[in-house]
Short mmCIF file of C-alpha atoms in Angstrom, two decimals:
data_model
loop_
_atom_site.label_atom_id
_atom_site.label_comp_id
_atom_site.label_asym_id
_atom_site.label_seq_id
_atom_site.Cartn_x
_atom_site.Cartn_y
_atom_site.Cartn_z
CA UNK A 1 4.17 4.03 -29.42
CA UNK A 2 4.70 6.40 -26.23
CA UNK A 3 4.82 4.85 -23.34
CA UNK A 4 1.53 6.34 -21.27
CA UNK A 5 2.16 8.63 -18.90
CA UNK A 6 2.23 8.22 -14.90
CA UNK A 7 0.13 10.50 -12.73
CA UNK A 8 1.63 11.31 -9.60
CA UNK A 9 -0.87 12.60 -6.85
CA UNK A 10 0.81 14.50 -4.05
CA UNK A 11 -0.50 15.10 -0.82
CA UNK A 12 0.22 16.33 2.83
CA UNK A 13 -0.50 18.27 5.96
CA UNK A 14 -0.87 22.30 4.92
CA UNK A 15 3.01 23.98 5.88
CA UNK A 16 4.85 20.85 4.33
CA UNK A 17 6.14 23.05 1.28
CA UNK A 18 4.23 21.29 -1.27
CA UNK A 19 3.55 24.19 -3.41
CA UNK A 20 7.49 24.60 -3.72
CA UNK A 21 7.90 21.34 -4.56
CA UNK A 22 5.56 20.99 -7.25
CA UNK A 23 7.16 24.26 -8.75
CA UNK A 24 10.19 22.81 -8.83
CA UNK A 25 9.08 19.51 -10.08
CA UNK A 26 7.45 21.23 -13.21
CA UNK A 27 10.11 23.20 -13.83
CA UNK A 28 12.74 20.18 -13.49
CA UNK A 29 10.97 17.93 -16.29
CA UNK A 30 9.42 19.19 -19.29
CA UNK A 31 7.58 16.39 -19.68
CA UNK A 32 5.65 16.93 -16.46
CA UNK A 33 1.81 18.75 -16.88
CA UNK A 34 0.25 20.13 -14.11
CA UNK A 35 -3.51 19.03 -13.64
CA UNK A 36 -5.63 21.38 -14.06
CA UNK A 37 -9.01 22.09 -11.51
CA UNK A 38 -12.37 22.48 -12.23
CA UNK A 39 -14.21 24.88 -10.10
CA UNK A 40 -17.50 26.52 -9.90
CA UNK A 41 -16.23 29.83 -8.07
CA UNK A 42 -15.60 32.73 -10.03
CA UNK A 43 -12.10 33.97 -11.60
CA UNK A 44 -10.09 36.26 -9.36
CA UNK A 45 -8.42 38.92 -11.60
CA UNK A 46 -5.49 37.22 -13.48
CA UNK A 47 -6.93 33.79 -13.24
CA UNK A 48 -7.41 32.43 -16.88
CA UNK A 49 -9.63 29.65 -17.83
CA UNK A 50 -7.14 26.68 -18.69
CA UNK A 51 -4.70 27.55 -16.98
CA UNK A 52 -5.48 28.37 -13.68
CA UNK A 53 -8.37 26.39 -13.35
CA UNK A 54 -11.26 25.35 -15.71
CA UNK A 55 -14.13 27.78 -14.87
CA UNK A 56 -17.33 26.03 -15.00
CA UNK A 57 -21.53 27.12 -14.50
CA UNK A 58 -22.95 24.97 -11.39
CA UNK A 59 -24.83 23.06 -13.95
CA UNK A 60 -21.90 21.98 -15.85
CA UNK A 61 -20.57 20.77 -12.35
CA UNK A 62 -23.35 18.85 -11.56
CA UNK A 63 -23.41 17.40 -15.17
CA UNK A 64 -19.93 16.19 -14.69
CA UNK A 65 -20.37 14.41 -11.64
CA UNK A 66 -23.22 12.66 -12.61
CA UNK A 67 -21.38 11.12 -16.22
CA UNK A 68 -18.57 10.03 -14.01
CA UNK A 69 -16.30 13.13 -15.56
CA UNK A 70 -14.46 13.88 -12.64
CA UNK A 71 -11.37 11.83 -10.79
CA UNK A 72 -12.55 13.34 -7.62
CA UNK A 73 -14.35 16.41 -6.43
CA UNK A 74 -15.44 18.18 -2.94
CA UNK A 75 -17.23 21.46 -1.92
CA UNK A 76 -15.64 23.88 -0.30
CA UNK A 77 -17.27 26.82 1.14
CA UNK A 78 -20.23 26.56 -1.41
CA UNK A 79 -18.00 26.54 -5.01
CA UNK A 80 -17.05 23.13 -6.49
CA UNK A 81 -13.54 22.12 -7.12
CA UNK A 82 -12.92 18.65 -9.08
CA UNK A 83 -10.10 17.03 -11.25
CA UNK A 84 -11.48 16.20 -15.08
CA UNK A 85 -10.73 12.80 -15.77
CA UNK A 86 -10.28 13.78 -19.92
CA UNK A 87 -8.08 16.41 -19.59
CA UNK A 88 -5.58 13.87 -17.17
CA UNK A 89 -6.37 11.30 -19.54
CA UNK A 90 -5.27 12.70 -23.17
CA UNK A 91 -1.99 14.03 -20.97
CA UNK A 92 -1.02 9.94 -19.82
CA UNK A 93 -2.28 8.94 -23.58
CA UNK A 94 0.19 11.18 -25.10
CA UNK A 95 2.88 10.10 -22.63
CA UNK A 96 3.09 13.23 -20.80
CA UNK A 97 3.16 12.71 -16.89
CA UNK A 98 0.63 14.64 -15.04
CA UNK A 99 1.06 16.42 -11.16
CA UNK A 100 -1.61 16.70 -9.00
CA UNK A 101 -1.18 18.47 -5.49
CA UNK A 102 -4.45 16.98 -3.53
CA UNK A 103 -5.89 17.19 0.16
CA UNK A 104 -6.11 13.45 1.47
CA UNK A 105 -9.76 12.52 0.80
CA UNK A 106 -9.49 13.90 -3.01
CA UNK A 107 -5.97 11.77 -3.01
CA UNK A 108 -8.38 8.82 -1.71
CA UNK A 109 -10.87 9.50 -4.41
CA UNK A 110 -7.94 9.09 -6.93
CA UNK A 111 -6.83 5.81 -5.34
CA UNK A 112 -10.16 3.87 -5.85
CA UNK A 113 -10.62 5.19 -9.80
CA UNK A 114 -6.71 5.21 -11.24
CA UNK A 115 -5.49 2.74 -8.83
CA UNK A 116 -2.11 2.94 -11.20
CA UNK A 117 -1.42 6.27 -9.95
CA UNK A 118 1.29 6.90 -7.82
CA UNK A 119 0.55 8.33 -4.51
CA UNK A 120 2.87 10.21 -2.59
CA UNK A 121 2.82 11.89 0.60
CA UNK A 122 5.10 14.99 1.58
CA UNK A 123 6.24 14.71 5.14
CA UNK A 124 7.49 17.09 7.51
CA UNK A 125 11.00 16.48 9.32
CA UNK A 126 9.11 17.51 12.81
CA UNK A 127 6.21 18.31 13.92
CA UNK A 128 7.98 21.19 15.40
CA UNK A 129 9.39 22.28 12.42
CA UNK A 130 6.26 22.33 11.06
CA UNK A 131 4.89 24.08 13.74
CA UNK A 132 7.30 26.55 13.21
CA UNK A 133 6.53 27.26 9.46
CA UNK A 134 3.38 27.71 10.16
CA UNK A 135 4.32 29.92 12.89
CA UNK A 136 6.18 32.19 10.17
CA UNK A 137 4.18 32.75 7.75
CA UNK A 138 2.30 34.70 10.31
CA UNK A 139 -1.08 33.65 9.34
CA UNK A 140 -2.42 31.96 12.34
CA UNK A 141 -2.65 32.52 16.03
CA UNK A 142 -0.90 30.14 18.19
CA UNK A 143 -4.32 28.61 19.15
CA UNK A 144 -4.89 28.46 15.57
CA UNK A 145 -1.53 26.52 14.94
CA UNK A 146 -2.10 24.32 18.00
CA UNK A 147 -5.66 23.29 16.66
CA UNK A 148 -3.91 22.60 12.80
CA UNK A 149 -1.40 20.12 14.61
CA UNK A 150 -3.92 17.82 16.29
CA UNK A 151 -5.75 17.58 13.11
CA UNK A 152 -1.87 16.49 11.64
CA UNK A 153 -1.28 13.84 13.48
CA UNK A 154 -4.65 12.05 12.24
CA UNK A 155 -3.54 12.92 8.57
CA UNK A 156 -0.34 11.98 9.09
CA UNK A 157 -2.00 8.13 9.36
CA UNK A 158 -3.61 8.45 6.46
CA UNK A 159 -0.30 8.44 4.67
CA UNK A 160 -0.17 4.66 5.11
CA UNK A 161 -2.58 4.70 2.27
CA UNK A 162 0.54 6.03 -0.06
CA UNK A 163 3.01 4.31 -1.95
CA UNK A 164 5.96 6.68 -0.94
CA UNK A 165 6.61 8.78 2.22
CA UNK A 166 9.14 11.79 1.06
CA UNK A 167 10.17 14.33 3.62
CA UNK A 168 10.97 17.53 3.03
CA UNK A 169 14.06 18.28 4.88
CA UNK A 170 15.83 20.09 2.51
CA UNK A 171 13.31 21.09 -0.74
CA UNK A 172 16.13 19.98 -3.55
CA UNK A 173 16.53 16.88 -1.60
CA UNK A 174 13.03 16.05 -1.48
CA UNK A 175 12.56 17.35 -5.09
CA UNK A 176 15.71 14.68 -6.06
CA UNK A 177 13.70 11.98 -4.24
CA UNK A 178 10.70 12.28 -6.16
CA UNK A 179 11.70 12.49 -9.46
CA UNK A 180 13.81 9.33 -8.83
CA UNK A 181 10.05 7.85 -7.96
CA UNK A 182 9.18 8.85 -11.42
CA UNK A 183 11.91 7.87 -12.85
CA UNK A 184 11.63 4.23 -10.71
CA UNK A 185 7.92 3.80 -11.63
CA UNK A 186 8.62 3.91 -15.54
CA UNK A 187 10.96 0.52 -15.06
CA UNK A 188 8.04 -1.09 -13.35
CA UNK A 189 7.80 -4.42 -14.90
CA UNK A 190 3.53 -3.99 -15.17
CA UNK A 191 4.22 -0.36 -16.67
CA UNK A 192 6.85 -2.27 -19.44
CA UNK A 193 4.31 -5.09 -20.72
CA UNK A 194 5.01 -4.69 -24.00
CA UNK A 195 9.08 -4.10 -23.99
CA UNK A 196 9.74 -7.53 -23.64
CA UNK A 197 7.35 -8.79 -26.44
CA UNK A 198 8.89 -6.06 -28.90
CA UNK A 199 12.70 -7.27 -27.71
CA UNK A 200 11.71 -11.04 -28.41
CA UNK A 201 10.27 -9.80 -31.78
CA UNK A 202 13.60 -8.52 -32.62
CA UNK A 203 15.12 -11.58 -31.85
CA UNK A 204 12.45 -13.56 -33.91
CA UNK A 205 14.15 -11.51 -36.82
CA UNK A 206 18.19 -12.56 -35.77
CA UNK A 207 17.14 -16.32 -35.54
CA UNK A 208 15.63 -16.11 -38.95
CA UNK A 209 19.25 -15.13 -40.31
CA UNK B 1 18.47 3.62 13.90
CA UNK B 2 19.26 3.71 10.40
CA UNK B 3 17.00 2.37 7.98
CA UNK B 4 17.45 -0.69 6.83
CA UNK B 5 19.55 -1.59 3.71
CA UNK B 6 17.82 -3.06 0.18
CA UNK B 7 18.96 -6.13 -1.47
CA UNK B 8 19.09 -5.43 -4.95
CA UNK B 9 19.05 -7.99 -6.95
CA UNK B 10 20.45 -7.73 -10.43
CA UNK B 11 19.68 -10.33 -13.44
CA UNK B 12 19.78 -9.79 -17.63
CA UNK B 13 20.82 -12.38 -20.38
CA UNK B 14 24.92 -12.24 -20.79
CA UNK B 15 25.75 -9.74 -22.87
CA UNK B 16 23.46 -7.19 -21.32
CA UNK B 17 26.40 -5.25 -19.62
CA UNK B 18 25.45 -6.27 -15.94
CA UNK B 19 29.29 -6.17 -14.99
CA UNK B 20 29.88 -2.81 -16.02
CA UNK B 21 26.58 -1.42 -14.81
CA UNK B 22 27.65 -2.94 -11.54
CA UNK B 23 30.96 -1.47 -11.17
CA UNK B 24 29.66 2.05 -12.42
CA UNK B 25 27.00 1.56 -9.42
CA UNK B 26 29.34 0.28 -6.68
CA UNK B 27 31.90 3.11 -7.76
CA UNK B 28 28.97 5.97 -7.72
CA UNK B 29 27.20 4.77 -4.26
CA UNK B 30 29.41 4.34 -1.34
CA UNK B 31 26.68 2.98 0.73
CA UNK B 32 25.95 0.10 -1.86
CA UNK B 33 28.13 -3.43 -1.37
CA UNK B 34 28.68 -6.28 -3.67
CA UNK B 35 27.24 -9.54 -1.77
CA UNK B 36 30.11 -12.34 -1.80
CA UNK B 37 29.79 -15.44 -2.79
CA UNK B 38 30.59 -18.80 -1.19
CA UNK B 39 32.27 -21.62 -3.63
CA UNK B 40 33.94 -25.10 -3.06
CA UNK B 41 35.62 -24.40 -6.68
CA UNK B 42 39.37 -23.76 -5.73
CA UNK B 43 41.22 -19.95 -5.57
CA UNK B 44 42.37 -18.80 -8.69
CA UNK B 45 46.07 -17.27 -8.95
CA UNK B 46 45.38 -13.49 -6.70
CA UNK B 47 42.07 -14.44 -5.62
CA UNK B 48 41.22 -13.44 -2.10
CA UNK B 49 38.92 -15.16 0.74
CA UNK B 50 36.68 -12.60 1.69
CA UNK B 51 37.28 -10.21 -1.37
CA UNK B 52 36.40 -12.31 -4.52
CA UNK B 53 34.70 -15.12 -2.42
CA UNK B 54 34.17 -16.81 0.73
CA UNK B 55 36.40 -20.11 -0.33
CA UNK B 56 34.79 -23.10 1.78
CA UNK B 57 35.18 -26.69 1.49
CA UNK B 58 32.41 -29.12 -0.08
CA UNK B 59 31.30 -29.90 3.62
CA UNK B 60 31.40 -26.66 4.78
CA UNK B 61 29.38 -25.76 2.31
CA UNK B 62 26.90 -28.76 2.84
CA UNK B 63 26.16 -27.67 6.21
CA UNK B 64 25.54 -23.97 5.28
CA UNK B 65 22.71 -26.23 3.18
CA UNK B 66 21.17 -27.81 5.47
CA UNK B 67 20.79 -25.14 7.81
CA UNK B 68 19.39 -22.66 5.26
CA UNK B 69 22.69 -20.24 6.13
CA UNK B 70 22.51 -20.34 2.07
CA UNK B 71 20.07 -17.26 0.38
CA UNK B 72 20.57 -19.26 -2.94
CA UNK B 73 22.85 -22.15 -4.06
CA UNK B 74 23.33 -23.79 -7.02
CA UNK B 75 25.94 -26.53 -8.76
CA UNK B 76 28.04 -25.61 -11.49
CA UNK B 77 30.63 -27.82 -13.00
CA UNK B 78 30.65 -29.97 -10.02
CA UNK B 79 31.49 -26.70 -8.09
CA UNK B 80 28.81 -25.25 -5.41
CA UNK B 81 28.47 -21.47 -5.49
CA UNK B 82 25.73 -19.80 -2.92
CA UNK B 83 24.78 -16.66 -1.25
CA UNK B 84 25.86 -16.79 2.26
CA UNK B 85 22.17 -15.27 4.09
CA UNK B 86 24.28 -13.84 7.41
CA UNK B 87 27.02 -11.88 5.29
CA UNK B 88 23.79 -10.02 3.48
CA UNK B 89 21.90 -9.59 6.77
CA UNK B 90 24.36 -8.07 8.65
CA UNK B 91 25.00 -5.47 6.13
CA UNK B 92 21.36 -4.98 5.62
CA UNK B 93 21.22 -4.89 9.39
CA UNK B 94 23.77 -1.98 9.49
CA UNK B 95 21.51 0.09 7.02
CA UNK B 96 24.00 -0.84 4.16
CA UNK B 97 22.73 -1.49 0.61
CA UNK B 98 23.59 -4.64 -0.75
CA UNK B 99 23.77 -5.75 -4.56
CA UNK B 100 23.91 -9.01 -6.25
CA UNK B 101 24.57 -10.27 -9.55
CA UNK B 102 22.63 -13.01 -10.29
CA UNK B 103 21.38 -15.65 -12.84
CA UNK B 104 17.78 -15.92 -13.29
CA UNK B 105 17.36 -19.50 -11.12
CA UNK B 106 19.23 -17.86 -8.48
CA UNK B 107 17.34 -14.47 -8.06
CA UNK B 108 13.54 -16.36 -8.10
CA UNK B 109 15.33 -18.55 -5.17
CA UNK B 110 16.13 -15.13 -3.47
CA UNK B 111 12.78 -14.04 -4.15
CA UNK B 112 11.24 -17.10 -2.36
CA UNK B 113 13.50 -16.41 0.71
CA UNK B 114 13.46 -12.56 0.86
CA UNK B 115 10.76 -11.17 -1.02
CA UNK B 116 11.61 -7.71 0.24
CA UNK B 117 14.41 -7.74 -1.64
CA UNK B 118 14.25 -5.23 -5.06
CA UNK B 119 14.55 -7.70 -8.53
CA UNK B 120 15.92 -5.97 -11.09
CA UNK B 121 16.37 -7.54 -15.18
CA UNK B 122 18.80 -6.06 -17.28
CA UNK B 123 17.49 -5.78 -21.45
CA UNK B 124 19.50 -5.43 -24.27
CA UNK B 125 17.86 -2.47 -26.31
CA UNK B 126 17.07 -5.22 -28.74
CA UNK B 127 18.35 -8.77 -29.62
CA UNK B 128 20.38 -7.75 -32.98
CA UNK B 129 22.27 -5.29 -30.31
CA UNK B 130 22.91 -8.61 -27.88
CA UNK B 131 24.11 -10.52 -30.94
CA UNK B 132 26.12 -7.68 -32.13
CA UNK B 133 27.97 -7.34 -28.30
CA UNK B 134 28.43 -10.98 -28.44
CA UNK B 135 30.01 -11.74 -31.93
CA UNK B 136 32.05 -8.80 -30.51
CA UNK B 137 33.08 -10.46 -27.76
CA UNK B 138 34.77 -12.76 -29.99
CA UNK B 139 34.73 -15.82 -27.85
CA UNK B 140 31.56 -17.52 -29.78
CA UNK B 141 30.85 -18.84 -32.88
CA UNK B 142 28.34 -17.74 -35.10
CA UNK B 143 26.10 -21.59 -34.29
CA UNK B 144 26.74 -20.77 -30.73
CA UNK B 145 25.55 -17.07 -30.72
CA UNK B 146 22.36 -18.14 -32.09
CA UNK B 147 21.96 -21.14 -29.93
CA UNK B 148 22.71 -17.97 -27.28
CA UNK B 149 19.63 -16.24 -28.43
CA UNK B 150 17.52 -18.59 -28.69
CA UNK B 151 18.36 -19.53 -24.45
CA UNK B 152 17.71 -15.60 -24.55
CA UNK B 153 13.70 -15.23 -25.79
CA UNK B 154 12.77 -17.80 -22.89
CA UNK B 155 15.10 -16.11 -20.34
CA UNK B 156 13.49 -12.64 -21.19
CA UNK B 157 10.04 -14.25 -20.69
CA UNK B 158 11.35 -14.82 -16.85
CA UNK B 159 11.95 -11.48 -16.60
CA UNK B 160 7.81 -10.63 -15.42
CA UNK B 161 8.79 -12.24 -12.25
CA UNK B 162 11.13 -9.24 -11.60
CA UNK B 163 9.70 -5.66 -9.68
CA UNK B 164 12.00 -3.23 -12.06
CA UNK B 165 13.07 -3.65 -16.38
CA UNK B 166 16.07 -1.70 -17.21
CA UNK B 167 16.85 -1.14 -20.67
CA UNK B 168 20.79 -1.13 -20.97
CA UNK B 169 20.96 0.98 -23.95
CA UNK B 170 23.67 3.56 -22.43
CA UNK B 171 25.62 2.19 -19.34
CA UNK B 172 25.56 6.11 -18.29
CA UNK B 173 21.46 6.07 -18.65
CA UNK B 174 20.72 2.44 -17.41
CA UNK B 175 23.02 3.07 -14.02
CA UNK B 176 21.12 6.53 -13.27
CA UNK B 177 17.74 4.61 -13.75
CA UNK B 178 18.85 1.76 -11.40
CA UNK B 179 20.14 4.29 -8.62
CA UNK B 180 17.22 6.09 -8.96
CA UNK B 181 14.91 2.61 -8.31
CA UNK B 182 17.38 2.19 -5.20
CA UNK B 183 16.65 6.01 -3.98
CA UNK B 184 12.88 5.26 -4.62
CA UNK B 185 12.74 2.11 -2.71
CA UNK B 186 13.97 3.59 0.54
CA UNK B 187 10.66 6.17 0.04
CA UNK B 188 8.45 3.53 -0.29
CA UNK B 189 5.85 3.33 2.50
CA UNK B 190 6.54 -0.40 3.48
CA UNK B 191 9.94 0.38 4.22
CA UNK B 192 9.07 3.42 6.65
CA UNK B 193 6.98 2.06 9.29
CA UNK B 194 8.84 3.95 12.02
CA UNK B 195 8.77 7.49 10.16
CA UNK B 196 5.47 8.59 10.80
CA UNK B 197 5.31 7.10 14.76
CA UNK B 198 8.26 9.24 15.35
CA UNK B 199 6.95 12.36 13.18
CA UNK B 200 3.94 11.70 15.44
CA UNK B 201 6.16 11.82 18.59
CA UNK B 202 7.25 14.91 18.22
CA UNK B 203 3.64 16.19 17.59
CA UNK B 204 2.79 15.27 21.26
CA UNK B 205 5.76 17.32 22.73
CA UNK B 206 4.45 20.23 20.44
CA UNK B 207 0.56 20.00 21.62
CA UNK B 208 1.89 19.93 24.99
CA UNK B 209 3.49 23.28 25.00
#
């Protein structure tokens, strides 16, 4: 038998490169899934059901929240968003690892349901160098960017609530770093209960010679 | 300041391969030592103080036992061997990485002391394999191999009180998996207390613009 899968839940502060990372991830390891959303809001043209997100009616939503469905889930602006719990399950069953990129509170969510998660957090060299990207990308005014940072530094605390800290100094270093956490959290003794039962029943077969 | 160095702590039935996986390690990582052992057991034709072991006399050695300068310690043959705890720290200290080969009693004494450090058991890919390695060995005889094994099924049962299980199936594979535990480790939130306080530092310079 397979062994099951390991979710790994990534989160940080918005201009830490995530996105890039998770690409790279995905494309790194074949036998890492992305997790795919549910959402109530509508599909925006290209956006196919399964693969960008699963589109769901407000009554579905609601129906999934209230059978325990759903890993976590929040409203933004009006329209649900919410990770399926089945879908992330028959992925770990099957031994396929599954990537989830997740604000903090959904990451929080996670924690208390699949405590055997692992739960990263992406961290920025600087706060200035953060400030910076931000800055570049052109998006927000410098008021805008000022108000983002003080919200940082109270999510930044929050990351005490991980099991890893990675930052992402250089992305192919961070990307390295993380995949060694997968590759770490497979030897995990409580992830390997039942290698050392199969070895001694090997052995069970030599002392019989 | 750097961050500090691991203690990795490396245990597996003989006949797993541990030498060679540590050499392969040591040879890959220049930032990873071998610990050096203390003995009262006399130098061997071309064996250096300092380099093979830290030779000390039966008194010496005492002492270091009485005032706990000793990580482990244990008799063999009527000679004492130990782990000399200021040789480690100091490395540690310096942000080095530090690895030790160990037997089973010796690493759950470690564990007692320095619980910080990272346990790590060797497997054989299955106990016909161990057998096979041993017989090829050709230093034991076929009564001794199995009385071997038999030792082995109750050593592997020890192996639950280690953090990490590497299966030693390809030296190549197993040393990759235990480098990637070490590279892990060093994200791990309990080992990063500083990181975000300084991230955070910089954030007030930032707001303050």
């Amino acid at each position: 038998m397979a062994q099951q899968g390991i979710l790994i839940v990534l989160s940080g502060p918005s201009g830490t490169g995530k996105g890039t990372i998770c690409r790279e991830l995905l494309r790194n390891d074949p036998n890492l899934y992305y997790s795919i959303s549910a959402t109530t809001r509508s599909p925006r043209t290209g956006e196919v059901n399964g693969v960008n997100y699963w589109f769901v009616s407000r009554e579905k939503f609601q129906a999934m929240i209230e059978n325990d469905e759903l890993l976590e889930w929040a409203e933004v602006y009006g329209n649900f968003y919410g990770t399926p719990r089945q879908y992330v399950m028959d992925l770990l069953n099957g031994g396929k690892d599954v990537l989830l990129e997740i604000d903090i509170q959904g990451a929080l969510q996670i924690k208390k349901k699949f405590p055997q998660g692992v739960f990263i957090y992406i961290l920025p060299p600087s706060l200035d160098e953060l400030a910076d990207r931000i800055h570049k990308r052109g998006t927000d005014s410098a008021e805008a960017i000022k108000q983002r940072l003080s919200c940082v530094t109270s999510e930044l605390s929050c990351a005490y609530n991980y099991h890893y800290l990675v930052v992402n100094d250089e992305v192919e270093r961070a990307v390295h770093k993380i995949a060694a956490i997968i590759t770490a959290e497979k030897c995990r003794v409580e992830r390997n209960n039942g290698l050392i039962d199969s070895i001694c029943q090997t052995s069970r077969n030599v002392l019989k010679l």
